[in-house]
Coordinates of C-alpha atoms in Angstrom, one line a residue:
M1208 CA -118.2 195.5 46.0
D1209 CA -120.5 196.2 43.0
L1210 CA -119.3 197.4 39.6
R1211 CA -120.1 201.1 40.3
C1212 CA -118.1 201.2 43.5
A1213 CA -115.2 199.3 41.8
W1214 CA -115.2 201.8 39.0
M1215 CA -115.2 204.7 41.5
L1216 CA -112.3 203.2 43.4
C1217 CA -110.3 202.6 40.2
V1218 CA -110.8 206.2 39.1
L1219 CA -109.9 207.6 42.5
C1220 CA -106.8 205.4 42.8
L1221 CA -105.7 206.7 39.4
I1222 CA -106.3 210.4 40.5
L1223 CA -104.5 210.1 43.7
T1224 CA -101.5 208.1 42.5
V1225 CA -100.5 210.3 39.5
Q1226 CA -98.3 213.3 40.0
A1227 CA -100.4 215.6 37.8
F1228 CA -103.6 216.0 39.8
T1229 CA -106.2 218.0 38.0
Q1230 CA -109.3 219.8 39.3
E1231 CA -111.3 218.5 36.3
R1232 CA -110.8 214.8 37.0
F1233 CA -111.6 215.3 40.7
K1234 CA -114.8 217.2 39.8
E1235 CA -115.8 214.2 37.6
V1236 CA -115.5 211.8 40.5
V1237 CA -117.6 214.1 42.8
L1238 CA -120.3 214.6 40.2
K1239 CA -120.4 210.9 39.4
Q1240 CA -120.8 210.0 43.1
L1241 CA -123.8 212.4 43.4
G1242 CA -125.4 211.2 40.1
L1243 CA -125.1 214.7 38.6
S1244 CA -124.0 215.6 35.0
E1245 CA -122.8 219.1 36.0
V1246 CA -122.2 221.4 38.9
P1247 CA -125.4 223.0 40.0
K1248 CA -125.9 226.5 38.6
L1249 CA -126.3 228.7 41.8
H1250 CA -127.6 232.2 41.8
T1251 CA -126.9 234.9 44.5
R1252 CA -130.3 234.3 46.0
D1253 CA -129.4 230.7 46.6
L1254 CA -126.5 231.6 48.8
V1255 CA -128.1 234.4 50.9
D1256 CA -129.0 233.6 54.5
L1257 CA -128.2 229.9 54.2
V1258 CA -129.1 227.9 57.3
I1259 CA -128.1 224.3 57.6
P1260 CA -131.2 222.4 59.0
D1261 CA -130.6 220.5 62.3
H1262 CA -131.3 217.1 60.8
V1263 CA -128.6 217.7 58.1
K1264 CA -126.2 219.1 60.7
N1265 CA -126.8 216.1 63.0
K1266 CA -126.2 213.6 60.1
Y1267 CA -123.0 215.3 59.1
V1268 CA -121.6 215.5 62.7
S1269 CA -122.5 211.8 63.2
M1270 CA -120.6 210.8 60.1
L1271 CA -117.6 213.0 61.1
K1272 CA -117.4 211.3 64.5
R1273 CA -117.7 207.8 63.0
Q1274 CA -114.8 208.5 60.7
R1275 CA -112.7 210.1 63.5
V1276 CA -113.2 207.0 65.7
K1277 CA -111.9 204.8 62.9
R1278 CA -108.8 206.8 62.2
R1279 CA -107.8 208.1 65.7
A1280 CA -104.5 206.8 67.1
L1281 CA -104.0 206.4 70.9
P1282 CA -103.1 209.9 72.0
S1283 CA -100.6 211.1 74.5
L1284 CA -101.3 214.3 76.4
A1285 CA -99.2 217.2 75.1
G1286 CA -100.6 220.1 77.1
I1287 CA -103.4 222.6 77.8
L1288 CA -103.7 225.8 76.0
R1289 CA -105.8 228.4 77.8
G1290 CA -107.6 231.5 76.4
T1291 CA -105.2 234.2 75.2
P1292 CA -104.6 236.6 78.1
G1293 CA -106.1 240.0 77.6
H1294 CA -108.4 238.9 74.8
T1295 CA -112.1 239.7 75.4
G1296 CA -114.5 237.0 74.4
E1297 CA -117.2 238.8 72.4
V1298 CA -120.7 237.6 73.0
L1299 CA -123.4 238.4 70.4
Y1300 CA -127.1 238.0 70.8
S1301 CA -130.0 237.7 68.4
D1302 CA -133.5 236.3 68.4
T1303 CA -132.4 232.8 67.4
T1304 CA -128.9 232.2 68.5
T1305 CA -126.2 233.2 71.0
R1306 CA -122.6 233.3 69.7
Q1307 CA -119.3 233.5 71.6
K1308 CA -116.0 234.1 69.8
L1309 CA -112.9 232.4 71.1
M1310 CA -109.2 233.0 70.2
F1311 CA -106.3 230.7 71.0
D1312 CA -102.7 231.6 70.4
M1313 CA -101.3 228.4 68.8
E1314 CA -97.8 229.5 67.6
G1315 CA -95.1 227.4 69.1
R1316 CA -97.5 225.3 71.1
I1317 CA -97.4 222.1 69.0
P1318 CA -94.1 220.1 69.3
K1319 CA -92.0 219.8 66.2
N1320 CA -92.3 216.5 64.3
S1321 CA -95.5 215.6 66.0
E1322 CA -99.0 214.9 64.8
V1323 CA -102.1 216.3 66.5
T1324 CA -104.3 213.2 66.8
M1325 CA -107.0 214.9 68.9
A1326 CA -108.0 218.3 70.0
E1327 CA -110.7 219.0 72.6
L1328 CA -112.4 222.3 73.4
K1329 CA -113.6 222.4 77.0
L1330 CA -116.3 225.0 78.0
F1331 CA -117.5 225.5 81.5
K1332 CA -121.3 225.8 81.6
K1333 CA -122.4 228.2 84.3
P1334 CA -125.2 227.1 86.7
L1335 CA -128.7 227.9 85.4
D1336 CA -130.2 231.2 86.5
R1337 CA -133.9 230.4 86.6
A1338 CA -134.7 234.1 86.4
N1339 CA -133.6 234.0 82.8
L1340 CA -136.0 231.3 81.9
P1341 CA -139.2 232.4 79.9
P1342 CA -142.6 231.5 81.3
K1343 CA -143.6 227.9 80.8
Q1344 CA -145.5 227.0 77.7
S1345 CA -148.3 224.5 77.4
H1346 CA -146.7 222.6 74.5
R1347 CA -144.0 219.9 75.1
P1348 CA -141.1 221.0 77.3
V1349 CA -137.6 222.0 76.2
S1350 CA -134.8 220.5 78.3
S1351 CA -131.7 221.1 76.1
A1352 CA -130.0 223.6 73.8
R1353 CA -127.9 222.8 70.8
V1354 CA -124.3 223.9 71.1
S1355 CA -122.2 224.0 67.9
V1356 CA -118.6 224.8 67.4
Y1357 CA -117.3 226.4 64.2
W1358 CA -113.8 227.2 63.0
V1359 CA -113.6 230.8 61.7
Q1360 CA -111.4 231.3 58.6
Q1361 CA -110.4 235.0 58.2
Q1362 CA -110.0 235.6 54.6
H1363 CA -107.6 238.1 52.8
D1364 CA -110.5 240.4 51.9
G1365 CA -111.5 240.9 55.5
T1366 CA -114.5 238.6 55.5
N1367 CA -115.0 235.5 57.6
R1368 CA -116.1 232.0 56.6
T1369 CA -117.0 229.3 59.1
S1370 CA -116.8 225.5 59.1
L1371 CA -119.0 223.3 61.3
I1372 CA -116.7 221.2 63.6
D1373 CA -118.9 219.7 66.3
S1374 CA -122.4 220.0 67.6
R1375 CA -124.3 218.4 70.4
L1376 CA -127.3 218.9 72.8
I1377 CA -126.5 220.3 76.2
P1378 CA -129.1 219.9 79.1
I1379 CA -130.0 223.4 80.2
R1380 CA -130.2 222.4 84.0
E1381 CA -126.7 220.8 84.1
S1382 CA -123.5 222.9 84.9
G1383 CA -119.8 222.1 84.7
W1384 CA -117.3 221.2 81.9
K1385 CA -118.6 220.3 78.4
S1386 CA -116.2 218.9 75.8
F1387 CA -116.2 219.3 72.0
D1388 CA -114.0 217.5 69.5
V1389 CA -112.2 220.3 67.5
T1390 CA -109.5 218.2 65.9
Q1391 CA -110.6 219.2 62.5
A1392 CA -110.3 222.9 63.4
V1393 CA -106.7 222.5 64.5
H1394 CA -105.9 220.7 61.3
Y1395 CA -107.4 223.6 59.4
W1396 CA -105.3 226.0 61.3
L1397 CA -102.1 224.0 60.5
R1398 CA -103.0 224.4 56.8
N1399 CA -103.1 228.2 57.2
K1400 CA -99.7 229.6 56.1
R1401 CA -100.3 232.9 57.8
R1402 CA -100.2 231.2 61.2
E1403 CA -102.4 233.7 63.0
P1404 CA -104.3 232.7 66.2
M1405 CA -107.0 230.1 65.9
F1406 CA -110.5 231.5 66.0
L1407 CA -113.6 229.5 67.0
E1408 CA -117.2 230.4 67.4
V1409 CA -119.7 228.8 69.8
W1410 CA -123.3 229.0 68.7
I1411 CA -126.0 228.3 71.2
E1412 CA -129.4 227.6 69.5
G1413 CA -132.8 226.2 70.3
E1414 CA -133.2 222.5 70.7
R1415 CA -135.8 222.7 68.0
L1416 CA -137.5 225.4 65.9
G1417 CA -139.7 227.9 67.6
S1418 CA -139.4 231.0 69.7
Y1419 CA -139.8 229.2 73.0
A1420 CA -136.8 226.9 72.3
S1421 CA -134.8 229.9 71.3
E1422 CA -135.6 231.8 74.5
I1423 CA -134.7 228.7 76.6
A1424 CA -131.3 228.6 74.7
K1425 CA -130.6 232.2 75.8
A1426 CA -130.4 230.9 79.4
V1427 CA -127.4 228.8 78.6
H1428 CA -124.1 230.6 79.4
F1429 CA -120.5 229.4 79.3
T1430 CA -117.6 231.2 81.0
S1431 CA -115.9 233.5 78.5
Q1432 CA -112.3 234.6 77.9
D1433 CA -113.2 238.1 79.0
P1434 CA -110.9 238.9 82.1
K1435 CA -113.9 240.7 83.6
D1436 CA -115.8 237.3 83.7
K1437 CA -114.8 236.1 87.2
A1438 CA -116.6 232.8 86.9
L1439 CA -114.5 229.7 87.3
G1440 CA -113.4 227.6 84.2
K1441 CA -112.1 229.7 81.4
P1442 CA -112.3 228.0 77.9
E1443 CA -109.5 225.4 77.4
L1444 CA -108.0 223.8 74.3
V1445 CA -106.5 220.4 75.1
L1446 CA -104.1 219.0 72.5
Y1447 CA -103.2 215.3 72.1
T1448 CA -100.2 214.6 70.0
L1449 CA -98.0 211.7 68.9
S1450 CA -94.3 212.1 68.4
L1451 CA -93.5 211.0 64.8
D1452 CA -90.0 210.1 65.9
D1453 CA -91.3 207.4 68.2
Y1454 CA -94.8 206.7 66.9
G1455 CA -94.7 207.6 63.2
S1456 CA -97.5 205.9 61.3
P1457 CA -96.1 202.8 59.5
G1458 CA -96.3 203.4 55.7
D1459 CA -96.5 207.2 55.9
C1460 CA -93.9 209.1 53.8
R1461 CA -91.0 210.9 55.3
E1462 CA -89.4 214.0 53.7
E1463 CA -87.2 211.9 51.4
A1464 CA -90.4 210.7 49.7
V1465 CA -90.9 214.1 48.1
M1466 CA -87.6 213.6 46.2
G1467 CA -88.9 210.2 45.0
K1468 CA -86.3 208.3 47.0
S1469 CA -88.5 206.3 49.3
T1470 CA -90.3 203.0 49.0
C1471 CA -94.0 202.9 48.6
C1472 CA -95.6 205.1 51.2
R1473 CA -98.6 207.4 51.9
Q1474 CA -97.9 211.1 51.2
K1475 CA -99.9 214.1 52.3
H1476 CA -102.1 215.7 49.7
Y1477 CA -104.5 218.3 50.9
I1478 CA -107.6 219.4 48.8
S1479 CA -109.2 222.7 49.7
F1480 CA -112.8 223.0 48.6
R1481 CA -112.6 226.7 49.4
E1482 CA -109.9 227.1 46.7
L1483 CA -111.6 225.1 44.0
P1484 CA -113.8 227.6 41.9
W1485 CA -116.4 225.0 41.0
A1486 CA -116.8 223.8 44.7
Q1487 CA -116.3 226.8 47.0
H1488 CA -120.0 227.8 47.0
W1489 CA -121.5 224.4 46.3
I1490 CA -119.8 222.2 48.9
L1491 CA -120.6 223.9 52.3
E1492 CA -118.6 221.5 54.5
P1493 CA -115.8 220.7 55.0
A1494 CA -113.5 223.5 54.1
G1495 CA -111.1 220.9 52.7
F1496 CA -109.6 217.5 53.6
Q1497 CA -106.3 215.5 53.7
A1498 CA -106.8 213.1 50.8
Y1499 CA -103.3 211.6 50.8
R1500 CA -101.9 209.8 47.8
C1501 CA -99.5 206.9 47.2
S1502 CA -95.9 207.7 46.3
G1503 CA -92.6 205.9 46.1
S1504 CA -91.0 202.9 44.4
C1505 CA -91.5 199.1 44.8
L1506 CA -88.9 196.4 44.8
Q1507 CA -89.2 194.3 41.7
P1508 CA -89.0 190.5 42.0
P1509 CA -86.4 188.6 39.9
R1510 CA -87.8 187.9 36.4
A1511 CA -87.7 184.1 37.0
L1512 CA -90.2 184.5 39.9
R1513 CA -92.7 186.7 38.0
L1514 CA -96.0 185.1 36.9
P1515 CA -96.7 184.9 33.2
G1516 CA -98.4 188.1 32.0
S1517 CA -97.7 190.1 35.1
G1518 CA -96.1 193.5 34.9
Q1519 CA -94.1 195.8 37.2
R1520 CA -95.0 196.2 40.9
S1521 CA -96.2 199.8 41.5
C1522 CA -97.3 201.8 44.5
A1523 CA -101.2 202.0 44.7
V1524 CA -104.1 202.5 47.1
A1525 CA -104.7 199.5 49.3
G1526 CA -107.4 200.9 51.6
S1527 CA -109.5 204.0 51.8
S1528 CA -112.2 205.7 53.9
A1529 CA -115.2 208.0 53.2
L1530 CA -115.5 211.7 53.4
P1531 CA -118.7 213.3 54.9
I1532 CA -119.8 216.5 53.2
I1533 CA -122.7 219.0 53.2
Y1534 CA -123.6 220.4 49.8
L1535 CA -126.3 222.3 48.0
V1536 CA -128.5 220.6 45.4
K1537 CA -130.9 222.3 43.0
R1538 CA -134.5 220.9 42.6
G1539 CA -136.4 222.9 40.1
N1540 CA -136.4 226.5 41.2
H1541 CA -135.4 225.9 44.9
T1542 CA -132.2 224.9 46.6
E1543 CA -131.9 222.2 49.3
I1544 CA -129.0 221.3 51.7
E1545 CA -128.1 217.7 52.1
A1546 CA -125.4 215.6 53.8
A1547 CA -123.7 212.6 52.3
E1548 CA -120.6 210.4 52.5
F1549 CA -118.3 210.1 49.5
P1550 CA -116.7 206.6 49.6
N1551 CA -113.0 206.0 48.9
M1552 CA -112.0 209.7 49.2
I1553 CA -109.3 209.4 51.8
V1554 CA -106.3 207.1 51.3
E1555 CA -105.7 205.0 54.4
R1556 CA -103.0 202.5 53.2
C1557 CA -100.7 202.2 50.2
S1558 CA -99.1 199.0 49.0
C1559 CA -97.1 197.5 46.1
I1560 CA -99.4 195.9 43.6
T1561 CA -98.4 193.9 40.5
D1562 CA -99.8 195.3 37.3
G1563 CA -102.1 192.7 35.6

């Protein structure tokens, strides 16, 4: 670990272990990691009609999946949630994309004292209707369409904001079930205190830029939640949970930790980019993340066994992982969208460490 990374880790440990977490100190860490002296000054024109380029989207999703694989516990099947009865899946068309809105009634479906370790959206792709294909072009063929899943956050002012959850290429000539990892969307829903249904959007776009690829993508259709859609395979949401009574993660805090009565453990600490004024328009993805922090007390060894010059044992970060983000960056008079990983942003383990 070089000096810069060591410095970053020390600052982050300090931020996440103190009780009085401040926005300003967190902002300093983010700016330092990106090599910026201040938050980019964005204008209204910078935020209008923002489109995340495919190569940025692919990079971000790839980093997300790599982090999920590292942290995922062995899941046990909890159950299947089907589309809400009577809800019509609205399908919107435009020149460049096809969008399908989905709604899942989640209330009471997740067992108490359990953790959702994985959530999977299953969509049934209908057989290809060749009559919907545009005439063949002379340039290189298009064999797939890009399918992306977004979590839809319904805000108090009536507007919606979306967060990219998963994205992959789907062969246009294949039919049958296609699965998408929507664990992050369920975690977002759990953070929503209003506890309304969970809304997702499925975007079907061209494999690459160009009108021909866009027309090919319009031939891709999934069975909707619309009761009038008689095709087999309604959208399904499969949840995998672990009972914390039986499989609680070692080292994670229980309720008594909030009262300061536990030994050193990892306590939940959620950071919402959408609620941070300096980050809500600059950091596009994710909407927020579970950072965790270290809390609790440490047993002190007898004075006779302490090393000379050593201090008290205290609860501190012993392991951390990166956070993938998509953000805006100003270069001269134009704005660009980039993806990057912030190291040491998510606390994975806490341990008692002797000061000095």
